[in-house]
Amino acid sequence: MREKNDPSDLSRERFEQIRPILEQARKRTKPVTVDMYEVWCAVLYLLRTRCPWRALPSDFPKWRTVHSYFAKWSEVDDEGMSLLERALKKWLSENLSG
């Protein structure tokens, strides 16, 4: 497990507040084999640094795994919003308020 060492990381406690949003994309037939917190931190890192997928530091999950979650979370729903947008809005509102 990675140490919290990137400015875009958030605490696991704060992540638990957005986990239910992100898990809506999960297939119920497959067990989760990757730490969702680490995937979320990797996505935040990629968004902040704009680094290429293949240049994702090795202390994050594999880039293909992160990309797979990012693609699923980015799918727009019937209301015109993705799970990623919903999670980011919740995360940002909580960061700005406290």
PDB file of N, CA and C in Angstrom:
ATOM      1  N   MET A   1       0.830  -1.176   0.000  1.00  0.00           N
ATOM      2  CA  MET A   1       0.000   0.000   0.000  1.00  0.00           C
ATOM      3  C   MET A   1       0.883   1.251   0.000  1.00  0.00           C
ATOM      4  N   ARG A   2       0.469   2.230  -0.774  1.00  0.00           N
ATOM      5  CA  ARG A   2       1.170   3.492  -0.912  1.00  0.00           C
ATOM      6  C   ARG A   2       0.973   4.366   0.320  1.00  0.00           C
ATOM      7  N   GLU A   3       1.976   5.137   0.652  1.00  0.00           N
ATOM      8  CA  GLU A   3       1.796   6.144   1.691  1.00  0.00           C
ATOM      9  C   GLU A   3       1.146   7.359   1.048  1.00  0.00           C
ATOM     10  N   LYS A   4       0.364   8.108   1.828  1.00  0.00           N
ATOM     11  CA  LYS A   4      -0.238   9.334   1.304  1.00  0.00           C
ATOM     12  C   LYS A   4       0.892  10.330   1.092  1.00  0.00           C
ATOM     13  N   ASN A   5       1.271  10.506  -0.167  1.00  0.00           N
ATOM     14  CA  ASN A   5       2.406  11.379  -0.427  1.00  0.00           C
ATOM     15  C   ASN A   5       2.169  12.338  -1.580  1.00  0.00           C
ATOM     16  N   ASP A   6       0.958  12.414  -2.068  1.00  0.00           N
ATOM     17  CA  ASP A   6       0.656  13.299  -3.176  1.00  0.00           C
ATOM     18  C   ASP A   6      -0.371  14.322  -2.708  1.00  0.00           C
ATOM     19  N   PRO A   7      -0.216  15.582  -3.116  1.00  0.00           N
ATOM     20  CA  PRO A   7      -1.173  16.607  -2.678  1.00  0.00           C
ATOM     21  C   PRO A   7      -2.621  16.316  -3.066  1.00  0.00           C
ATOM     22  N   SER A   8      -2.827  15.535  -4.119  1.00  0.00           N
ATOM     23  CA  SER A   8      -4.202  15.247  -4.541  1.00  0.00           C
ATOM     24  C   SER A   8      -4.834  14.114  -3.739  1.00  0.00           C
ATOM     25  N   ASP A   9      -4.051  13.407  -2.936  1.00  0.00           N
ATOM     26  CA  ASP A   9      -4.610  12.330  -2.119  1.00  0.00           C
ATOM     27  C   ASP A   9      -5.557  12.906  -1.066  1.00  0.00           C
ATOM     28  N   LEU A  10      -6.513  12.106  -0.679  1.00  0.00           N
ATOM     29  CA  LEU A  10      -7.382  12.472   0.414  1.00  0.00           C
ATOM     30  C   LEU A  10      -7.353  11.347   1.427  1.00  0.00           C
ATOM     31  N   SER A  11      -7.882  11.619   2.595  1.00  0.00           N
ATOM     32  CA  SER A  11      -7.864  10.584   3.628  1.00  0.00           C
ATOM     33  C   SER A  11      -8.837   9.468   3.268  1.00  0.00           C
ATOM     34  N   ARG A  12      -8.576   8.301   3.812  1.00  0.00           N
ATOM     35  CA  ARG A  12      -9.489   7.175   3.589  1.00  0.00           C
ATOM     36  C   ARG A  12     -10.869   7.482   4.171  1.00  0.00           C
ATOM     37  N   GLU A  13     -10.909   8.233   5.265  1.00  0.00           N
ATOM     38  CA  GLU A  13     -12.190   8.587   5.873  1.00  0.00           C
ATOM     39  C   GLU A  13     -13.022   9.432   4.908  1.00  0.00           C
ATOM     40  N   ARG A  14     -12.399  10.401   4.272  1.00  0.00           N
ATOM     41  CA  ARG A  14     -13.116  11.230   3.292  1.00  0.00           C
ATOM     42  C   ARG A  14     -13.485  10.415   2.058  1.00  0.00           C
ATOM     43  N   PHE A  15     -12.619   9.483   1.681  1.00  0.00           N
ATOM     44  CA  PHE A  15     -12.931   8.647   0.524  1.00  0.00           C
ATOM     45  C   PHE A  15     -14.188   7.823   0.778  1.00  0.00           C
ATOM     46  N   GLU A  16     -14.365   7.360   1.996  1.00  0.00           N
ATOM     47  CA  GLU A  16     -15.539   6.545   2.319  1.00  0.00           C
ATOM     48  C   GLU A  16     -16.840   7.294   2.052  1.00  0.00           C
ATOM     49  N   GLN A  17     -16.795   8.615   2.048  1.00  0.00           N
ATOM     50  CA  GLN A  17     -17.988   9.411   1.770  1.00  0.00           C
ATOM     51  C   GLN A  17     -18.361   9.386   0.289  1.00  0.00           C
ATOM     52  N   ILE A  18     -17.385   9.153  -0.589  1.00  0.00           N
ATOM     53  CA  ILE A  18     -17.686   9.106  -2.028  1.00  0.00           C
ATOM     54  C   ILE A  18     -17.656   7.687  -2.592  1.00  0.00           C
ATOM     55  N   ARG A  19     -17.174   6.740  -1.813  1.00  0.00           N
ATOM     56  CA  ARG A  19     -17.104   5.348  -2.282  1.00  0.00           C
ATOM     57  C   ARG A  19     -18.441   4.843  -2.830  1.00  0.00           C
ATOM     58  N   PRO A  20     -19.573   5.083  -2.146  1.00  0.00           N
ATOM     59  CA  PRO A  20     -20.848   4.565  -2.673  1.00  0.00           C
ATOM     60  C   PRO A  20     -21.165   5.065  -4.084  1.00  0.00           C
ATOM     61  N   ILE A  21     -20.779   6.279  -4.393  1.00  0.00           N
ATOM     62  CA  ILE A  21     -21.011   6.818  -5.741  1.00  0.00           C
ATOM     63  C   ILE A  21     -20.218   6.010  -6.758  1.00  0.00           C
ATOM     64  N   LEU A  22     -18.944   5.800  -6.487  1.00  0.00           N
ATOM     65  CA  LEU A  22     -18.067   5.106  -7.432  1.00  0.00           C
ATOM     66  C   LEU A  22     -18.428   3.634  -7.573  1.00  0.00           C
ATOM     67  N   GLU A  23     -18.893   3.030  -6.506  1.00  0.00           N
ATOM     68  CA  GLU A  23     -19.219   1.603  -6.553  1.00  0.00           C
ATOM     69  C   GLU A  23     -20.484   1.306  -7.348  1.00  0.00           C
ATOM     70  N   GLN A  24     -21.223   2.321  -7.737  1.00  0.00           N
ATOM     71  CA  GLN A  24     -22.401   2.105  -8.573  1.00  0.00           C
ATOM     72  C   GLN A  24     -22.017   1.515  -9.926  1.00  0.00           C
ATOM     73  N   ALA A  25     -20.776   1.706 -10.349  1.00  0.00           N
ATOM     74  CA  ALA A  25     -20.317   1.192 -11.639  1.00  0.00           C
ATOM     75  C   ALA A  25     -19.819  -0.243 -11.548  1.00  0.00           C
ATOM     76  N   ARG A  26     -19.682  -0.752 -10.353  1.00  0.00           N
ATOM     77  CA  ARG A  26     -19.092  -2.076 -10.150  1.00  0.00           C
ATOM     78  C   ARG A  26     -20.039  -3.186 -10.572  1.00  0.00           C
ATOM     79  N   LYS A  27     -19.484  -4.168 -11.244  1.00  0.00           N
ATOM     80  CA  LYS A  27     -20.260  -5.363 -11.569  1.00  0.00           C
ATOM     81  C   LYS A  27     -20.400  -6.183 -10.298  1.00  0.00           C
ATOM     82  N   ARG A  28     -21.585  -6.572  -9.988  1.00  0.00           N
ATOM     83  CA  ARG A  28     -21.840  -7.306  -8.746  1.00  0.00           C
ATOM     84  C   ARG A  28     -21.367  -8.753  -8.810  1.00  0.00           C
ATOM     85  N   THR A  29     -21.058  -9.246  -9.997  1.00  0.00           N
ATOM     86  CA  THR A  29     -20.654 -10.642 -10.132  1.00  0.00           C
ATOM     87  C   THR A  29     -19.158 -10.845  -9.934  1.00  0.00           C
ATOM     88  N   LYS A  30     -18.389  -9.759 -10.005  1.00  0.00           N
ATOM     89  CA  LYS A  30     -16.940  -9.878  -9.870  1.00  0.00           C
ATOM     90  C   LYS A  30     -16.484  -9.270  -8.551  1.00  0.00           C
ATOM     91  N   PRO A  31     -15.641  -9.967  -7.816  1.00  0.00           N
ATOM     92  CA  PRO A  31     -15.109  -9.377  -6.586  1.00  0.00           C
ATOM     93  C   PRO A  31     -14.096  -8.277  -6.912  1.00  0.00           C
ATOM     94  N   VAL A  32     -14.033  -7.288  -6.058  1.00  0.00           N
ATOM     95  CA  VAL A  32     -13.067  -6.203  -6.230  1.00  0.00           C
ATOM     96  C   VAL A  32     -11.692  -6.730  -5.843  1.00  0.00           C
ATOM     97  N   THR A  33     -10.736  -6.593  -6.743  1.00  0.00           N
ATOM     98  CA  THR A  33      -9.383  -7.098  -6.476  1.00  0.00           C
ATOM     99  C   THR A  33      -8.371  -5.970  -6.321  1.00  0.00           C
ATOM    100  N   VAL A  34      -8.842  -4.739  -6.413  1.00  0.00           N
ATOM    101  CA  VAL A  34      -7.956  -3.588  -6.302  1.00  0.00           C
ATOM    102  C   VAL A  34      -8.536  -2.639  -5.254  1.00  0.00           C
ATOM    103  N   ASP A  35      -7.665  -1.917  -4.583  1.00  0.00           N
ATOM    104  CA  ASP A  35      -8.088  -0.956  -3.572  1.00  0.00           C
ATOM    105  C   ASP A  35      -8.686   0.268  -4.275  1.00  0.00           C
ATOM    106  N   MET A  36      -9.992   0.468  -4.114  1.00  0.00           N
ATOM    107  CA  MET A  36     -10.681   1.571  -4.784  1.00  0.00           C
ATOM    108  C   MET A  36     -10.107   2.925  -4.375  1.00  0.00           C
ATOM    109  N   TYR A  37      -9.654   3.032  -3.138  1.00  0.00           N
ATOM    110  CA  TYR A  37      -9.032   4.273  -2.675  1.00  0.00           C
ATOM    111  C   TYR A  37      -7.799   4.590  -3.515  1.00  0.00           C
ATOM    112  N   GLU A  38      -6.979   3.583  -3.774  1.00  0.00           N
ATOM    113  CA  GLU A  38      -5.771   3.786  -4.576  1.00  0.00           C
ATOM    114  C   GLU A  38      -6.115   4.155  -6.021  1.00  0.00           C
ATOM    115  N   VAL A  39      -7.166   3.549  -6.561  1.00  0.00           N
ATOM    116  CA  VAL A  39      -7.605   3.891  -7.921  1.00  0.00           C
ATOM    117  C   VAL A  39      -8.065   5.344  -7.955  1.00  0.00           C
ATOM    118  N   TRP A  40      -8.853   5.754  -6.968  1.00  0.00           N
ATOM    119  CA  TRP A  40      -9.336   7.134  -6.899  1.00  0.00           C
ATOM    120  C   TRP A  40      -8.160   8.108  -6.805  1.00  0.00           C
ATOM    121  N   CYS A  41      -7.189   7.810  -5.950  1.00  0.00           N
ATOM    122  CA  CYS A  41      -6.012   8.677  -5.823  1.00  0.00           C
ATOM    123  C   CYS A  41      -5.240   8.743  -7.135  1.00  0.00           C
ATOM    124  N   ALA A  42      -5.167   7.632  -7.852  1.00  0.00           N
ATOM    125  CA  ALA A  42      -4.485   7.616  -9.152  1.00  0.00           C
ATOM    126  C   ALA A  42      -5.221   8.493 -10.155  1.00  0.00           C
ATOM    127  N   VAL A  43      -6.548   8.425 -10.162  1.00  0.00           N
ATOM    128  CA  VAL A  43      -7.331   9.274 -11.067  1.00  0.00           C
ATOM    129  C   VAL A  43      -7.109  10.743 -10.722  1.00  0.00           C
ATOM    130  N   LEU A  44      -7.135  11.087  -9.444  1.00  0.00           N
ATOM    131  CA  LEU A  44      -6.878  12.472  -9.045  1.00  0.00           C
ATOM    132  C   LEU A  44      -5.484  12.912  -9.476  1.00  0.00           C
ATOM    133  N   TYR A  45      -4.512  12.024  -9.321  1.00  0.00           N
ATOM    134  CA  TYR A  45      -3.142  12.328  -9.740  1.00  0.00           C
ATOM    135  C   TYR A  45      -3.090  12.604 -11.243  1.00  0.00           C
ATOM    136  N   LEU A  46      -3.726  11.746 -12.024  1.00  0.00           N
ATOM    137  CA  LEU A  46      -3.736  11.916 -13.479  1.00  0.00           C
ATOM    138  C   LEU A  46      -4.426  13.211 -13.883  1.00  0.00           C
ATOM    139  N   LEU A  47      -5.534  13.525 -13.244  1.00  0.00           N
ATOM    140  CA  LEU A  47      -6.246  14.759 -13.566  1.00  0.00           C
ATOM    141  C   LEU A  47      -5.420  15.987 -13.194  1.00  0.00           C
ATOM    142  N   ARG A  48      -4.722  15.905 -12.072  1.00  0.00           N
ATOM    143  CA  ARG A  48      -3.932  17.049 -11.613  1.00  0.00           C
ATOM    144  C   ARG A  48      -2.677  17.254 -12.449  1.00  0.00           C
ATOM    145  N   THR A  49      -1.983  16.177 -12.768  1.00  0.00           N
ATOM    146  CA  THR A  49      -0.693  16.296 -13.461  1.00  0.00           C
ATOM    147  C   THR A  49      -0.804  16.223 -14.974  1.00  0.00           C
ATOM    148  N   ARG A  50      -1.901  15.652 -15.468  1.00  0.00           N
ATOM    149  CA  ARG A  50      -2.117  15.447 -16.901  1.00  0.00           C
ATOM    150  C   ARG A  50      -1.029  14.559 -17.514  1.00  0.00           C
ATOM    151  N   CYS A  51      -0.473  13.666 -16.721  1.00  0.00           N
ATOM    152  CA  CYS A  51       0.554  12.758 -17.229  1.00  0.00           C
ATOM    153  C   CYS A  51      -0.093  11.692 -18.112  1.00  0.00           C
ATOM    154  N   PRO A  52       0.657  11.119 -19.035  1.00  0.00           N
ATOM    155  CA  PRO A  52       0.112  10.029 -19.856  1.00  0.00           C
ATOM    156  C   PRO A  52      -0.217   8.816 -18.971  1.00  0.00           C
ATOM    157  N   TRP A  53      -1.210   8.045 -19.409  1.00  0.00           N
ATOM    158  CA  TRP A  53      -1.618   6.869 -18.638  1.00  0.00           C
ATOM    159  C   TRP A  53      -0.440   5.963 -18.323  1.00  0.00           C
ATOM    160  N   ARG A  54       0.379   5.705 -19.327  1.00  0.00           N
ATOM    161  CA  ARG A  54       1.492   4.764 -19.139  1.00  0.00           C
ATOM    162  C   ARG A  54       2.587   5.311 -18.234  1.00  0.00           C
ATOM    163  N   ALA A  55       2.533   6.612 -17.940  1.00  0.00           N
ATOM    164  CA  ALA A  55       3.529   7.227 -17.062  1.00  0.00           C
ATOM    165  C   ALA A  55       3.043   7.305 -15.613  1.00  0.00           C
ATOM    166  N   LEU A  56       1.923   6.676 -15.325  1.00  0.00           N
ATOM    167  CA  LEU A  56       1.414   6.661 -13.957  1.00  0.00           C
ATOM    168  C   LEU A  56       2.462   6.004 -13.055  1.00  0.00           C
ATOM    169  N   PRO A  57       2.855   6.665 -11.964  1.00  0.00           N
ATOM    170  CA  PRO A  57       3.879   6.084 -11.086  1.00  0.00           C
ATOM    171  C   PRO A  57       3.516   4.668 -10.636  1.00  0.00           C
ATOM    172  N   SER A  58       4.522   3.864 -10.461  1.00  0.00           N
ATOM    173  CA  SER A  58       4.320   2.440 -10.165  1.00  0.00           C
ATOM    174  C   SER A  58       3.755   2.173  -8.776  1.00  0.00           C
ATOM    175  N   ASP A  59       3.724   3.175  -7.903  1.00  0.00           N
ATOM    176  CA  ASP A  59       3.137   2.933  -6.582  1.00  0.00           C
ATOM    177  C   ASP A  59       1.611   3.022  -6.598  1.00  0.00           C
ATOM    178  N   PHE A  60       1.036   3.378  -7.745  1.00  0.00           N
ATOM    179  CA  PHE A  60      -0.411   3.314  -7.948  1.00  0.00           C
ATOM    180  C   PHE A  60      -0.746   1.952  -8.562  1.00  0.00           C
ATOM    181  N   PRO A  61      -2.040   1.603  -8.625  1.00  0.00           N
ATOM    182  CA  PRO A  61      -2.402   0.371  -9.350  1.00  0.00           C
ATOM    183  C   PRO A  61      -1.970   0.475 -10.816  1.00  0.00           C
ATOM    184  N   LYS A  62      -1.954  -0.639 -11.509  1.00  0.00           N
ATOM    185  CA  LYS A  62      -1.539  -0.657 -12.912  1.00  0.00           C
ATOM    186  C   LYS A  62      -2.370   0.335 -13.720  1.00  0.00           C
ATOM    187  N   TRP A  63      -1.719   0.986 -14.682  1.00  0.00           N
ATOM    188  CA  TRP A  63      -2.398   2.033 -15.446  1.00  0.00           C
ATOM    189  C   TRP A  63      -3.626   1.506 -16.176  1.00  0.00           C
ATOM    190  N   ARG A  64      -3.565   0.271 -16.660  1.00  0.00           N
ATOM    191  CA  ARG A  64      -4.727  -0.286 -17.374  1.00  0.00           C
ATOM    192  C   ARG A  64      -5.924  -0.452 -16.434  1.00  0.00           C
ATOM    193  N   THR A  65      -5.650  -0.824 -15.205  1.00  0.00           N
ATOM    194  CA  THR A  65      -6.715  -0.959 -14.211  1.00  0.00           C
ATOM    195  C   THR A  65      -7.337   0.399 -13.920  1.00  0.00           C
ATOM    196  N   VAL A  66      -6.488   1.393 -13.692  1.00  0.00           N
ATOM    197  CA  VAL A  66      -6.974   2.745 -13.409  1.00  0.00           C
ATOM    198  C   VAL A  66      -7.763   3.275 -14.605  1.00  0.00           C
ATOM    199  N   HIS A  67      -7.251   3.050 -15.807  1.00  0.00           N
ATOM    200  CA  HIS A  67      -7.943   3.511 -17.012  1.00  0.00           C
ATOM    201  C   HIS A  67      -9.308   2.846 -17.148  1.00  0.00           C
ATOM    202  N   SER A  68      -9.379   1.577 -16.839  1.00  0.00           N
ATOM    203  CA  SER A  68     -10.644   0.851 -16.919  1.00  0.00           C
ATOM    204  C   SER A  68     -11.687   1.461 -15.983  1.00  0.00           C
ATOM    205  N   TYR A  69     -11.293   1.737 -14.747  1.00  0.00           N
ATOM    206  CA  TYR A  69     -12.211   2.377 -13.804  1.00  0.00           C
ATOM    207  C   TYR A  69     -12.571   3.780 -14.272  1.00  0.00           C
ATOM    208  N   PHE A  70     -11.584   4.536 -14.743  1.00  0.00           N
ATOM    209  CA  PHE A  70     -11.836   5.895 -15.228  1.00  0.00           C
ATOM    210  C   PHE A  70     -12.857   5.882 -16.363  1.00  0.00           C
ATOM    211  N   ALA A  71     -12.697   4.956 -17.299  1.00  0.00           N
ATOM    212  CA  ALA A  71     -13.623   4.862 -18.433  1.00  0.00           C
ATOM    213  C   ALA A  71     -15.033   4.539 -17.951  1.00  0.00           C
ATOM    214  N   LYS A  72     -15.148   3.610 -17.025  1.00  0.00           N
ATOM    215  CA  LYS A  72     -16.467   3.240 -16.502  1.00  0.00           C
ATOM    216  C   LYS A  72     -17.086   4.401 -15.733  1.00  0.00           C
ATOM    217  N   TRP A  73     -16.298   5.046 -14.892  1.00  0.00           N
ATOM    218  CA  TRP A  73     -16.800   6.163 -14.097  1.00  0.00           C
ATOM    219  C   TRP A  73     -17.152   7.372 -14.960  1.00  0.00           C
ATOM    220  N   SER A  74     -16.576   7.464 -16.161  1.00  0.00           N
ATOM    221  CA  SER A  74     -16.805   8.611 -17.043  1.00  0.00           C
ATOM    222  C   SER A  74     -18.033   8.467 -17.929  1.00  0.00           C
ATOM    223  N   GLU A  75     -18.649   7.298 -17.939  1.00  0.00           N
ATOM    224  CA  GLU A  75     -19.842   7.097 -18.766  1.00  0.00           C
ATOM    225  C   GLU A  75     -20.969   7.994 -18.265  1.00  0.00           C
ATOM    226  N   VAL A  76     -21.595   8.700 -19.197  1.00  0.00           N
ATOM    227  CA  VAL A  76     -22.673   9.625 -18.854  1.00  0.00           C
ATOM    228  C   VAL A  76     -23.981   8.857 -18.691  1.00  0.00           C
ATOM    229  N   ASP A  77     -24.723   9.180 -17.633  1.00  0.00           N
ATOM    230  CA  ASP A  77     -25.998   8.501 -17.378  1.00  0.00           C
ATOM    231  C   ASP A  77     -27.154   9.237 -18.060  1.00  0.00           C
ATOM    232  N   ASP A  78     -28.368   8.806 -17.789  1.00  0.00           N
ATOM    233  CA  ASP A  78     -29.561   9.395 -18.403  1.00  0.00           C
ATOM    234  C   ASP A  78     -29.758  10.859 -18.020  1.00  0.00           C
ATOM    235  N   GLU A  79     -29.186  11.263 -16.906  1.00  0.00           N
ATOM    236  CA  GLU A  79     -29.305  12.646 -16.445  1.00  0.00           C
ATOM    237  C   GLU A  79     -28.190  13.528 -17.000  1.00  0.00           C
ATOM    238  N   GLY A  80     -27.321  12.954 -17.832  1.00  0.00           N
ATOM    239  CA  GLY A  80     -26.238  13.717 -18.448  1.00  0.00           C
ATOM    240  C   GLY A  80     -25.033  13.938 -17.563  1.00  0.00           C
ATOM    241  N   MET A  81     -24.876  13.095 -16.548  1.00  0.00           N
ATOM    242  CA  MET A  81     -23.760  13.246 -15.617  1.00  0.00           C
ATOM    243  C   MET A  81     -23.100  11.899 -15.374  1.00  0.00           C
ATOM    244  N   SER A  82     -21.793  11.909 -15.218  1.00  0.00           N
ATOM    245  CA  SER A  82     -21.070  10.664 -14.963  1.00  0.00           C
ATOM    246  C   SER A  82     -20.873  10.468 -13.463  1.00  0.00           C
ATOM    247  N   LEU A  83     -20.549   9.238 -13.086  1.00  0.00           N
ATOM    248  CA  LEU A  83     -20.234   8.948 -11.686  1.00  0.00           C
ATOM    249  C   LEU A  83     -19.002   9.731 -11.247  1.00  0.00           C
ATOM    250  N   LEU A  84     -18.050   9.889 -12.160  1.00  0.00           N
ATOM    251  CA  LEU A  84     -16.841  10.651 -11.847  1.00  0.00           C
ATOM    252  C   LEU A  84     -17.199  12.099 -11.506  1.00  0.00           C
ATOM    253  N   GLU A  85     -18.068  12.708 -12.305  1.00  0.00           N
ATOM    254  CA  GLU A  85     -18.497  14.082 -12.019  1.00  0.00           C
ATOM    255  C   GLU A  85     -19.194  14.170 -10.666  1.00  0.00           C
ATOM    256  N   ARG A  86     -20.070  13.220 -10.393  1.00  0.00           N
ATOM    257  CA  ARG A  86     -20.796  13.222  -9.115  1.00  0.00           C
ATOM    258  C   ARG A  86     -19.820  13.096  -7.933  1.00  0.00           C
ATOM    259  N   ALA A  87     -18.864  12.181  -8.061  1.00  0.00           N
ATOM    260  CA  ALA A  87     -17.890  11.970  -6.984  1.00  0.00           C
ATOM    261  C   ALA A  87     -16.996  13.196  -6.806  1.00  0.00           C
ATOM    262  N   LEU A  88     -16.541  13.779  -7.915  1.00  0.00           N
ATOM    263  CA  LEU A  88     -15.688  14.970  -7.823  1.00  0.00           C
ATOM    264  C   LEU A  88     -16.441  16.137  -7.192  1.00  0.00           C
ATOM    265  N   LYS A  89     -17.688  16.323  -7.571  1.00  0.00           N
ATOM    266  CA  LYS A  89     -18.485  17.409  -6.981  1.00  0.00           C
ATOM    267  C   LYS A  89     -18.646  17.212  -5.483  1.00  0.00           C
ATOM    268  N   LYS A  90     -18.936  15.989  -5.075  1.00  0.00           N
ATOM    269  CA  LYS A  90     -19.091  15.711  -3.640  1.00  0.00           C
ATOM    270  C   LYS A  90     -17.764  15.930  -2.919  1.00  0.00           C
ATOM    271  N   TRP A  91     -16.677  15.428  -3.503  1.00  0.00           N
ATOM    272  CA  TRP A  91     -15.351  15.577  -2.894  1.00  0.00           C
ATOM    273  C   TRP A  91     -14.966  17.049  -2.786  1.00  0.00           C
ATOM    274  N   LEU A  92     -15.181  17.807  -3.858  1.00  0.00           N
ATOM    275  CA  LEU A  92     -14.829  19.225  -3.844  1.00  0.00           C
ATOM    276  C   LEU A  92     -15.684  20.009  -2.858  1.00  0.00           C
ATOM    277  N   SER A  93     -16.974  19.725  -2.812  1.00  0.00           N
ATOM    278  CA  SER A  93     -17.844  20.461  -1.885  1.00  0.00           C
ATOM    279  C   SER A  93     -17.440  20.192  -0.437  1.00  0.00           C
ATOM    280  N   GLU A  94     -17.031  18.970  -0.142  1.00  0.00           N
ATOM    281  CA  GLU A  94     -16.609  18.648   1.220  1.00  0.00           C
ATOM    282  C   GLU A  94     -15.236  19.240   1.528  1.00  0.00           C
ATOM    283  N   ASN A  95     -14.358  19.311   0.527  1.00  0.00           N
ATOM    284  CA  ASN A  95     -13.043  19.915   0.742  1.00  0.00           C
ATOM    285  C   ASN A  95     -13.156  21.416   0.955  1.00  0.00           C
ATOM    286  N   LEU A  96     -14.058  22.056   0.236  1.00  0.00           N
ATOM    287  CA  LEU A  96     -14.216  23.501   0.355  1.00  0.00           C
ATOM    288  C   LEU A  96     -14.954  23.894   1.631  1.00  0.00           C
ATOM    289  N   SER A  97     -15.803  23.000   2.125  1.00  0.00           N
ATOM    290  CA  SER A  97     -16.582  23.331   3.320  1.00  0.00           C
ATOM    291  C   SER A  97     -15.899  22.906   4.621  1.00  0.00           C
ATOM    292  N   GLY A  98     -14.854  22.158   4.522  1.00  0.00           N
ATOM    293  CA  GLY A  98     -14.245  21.761   5.788  1.00  0.00           C
ATOM    294  C   GLY A  98     -13.133  20.859   5.592  1.00  0.00           C
TER     295      GLY A  98
END
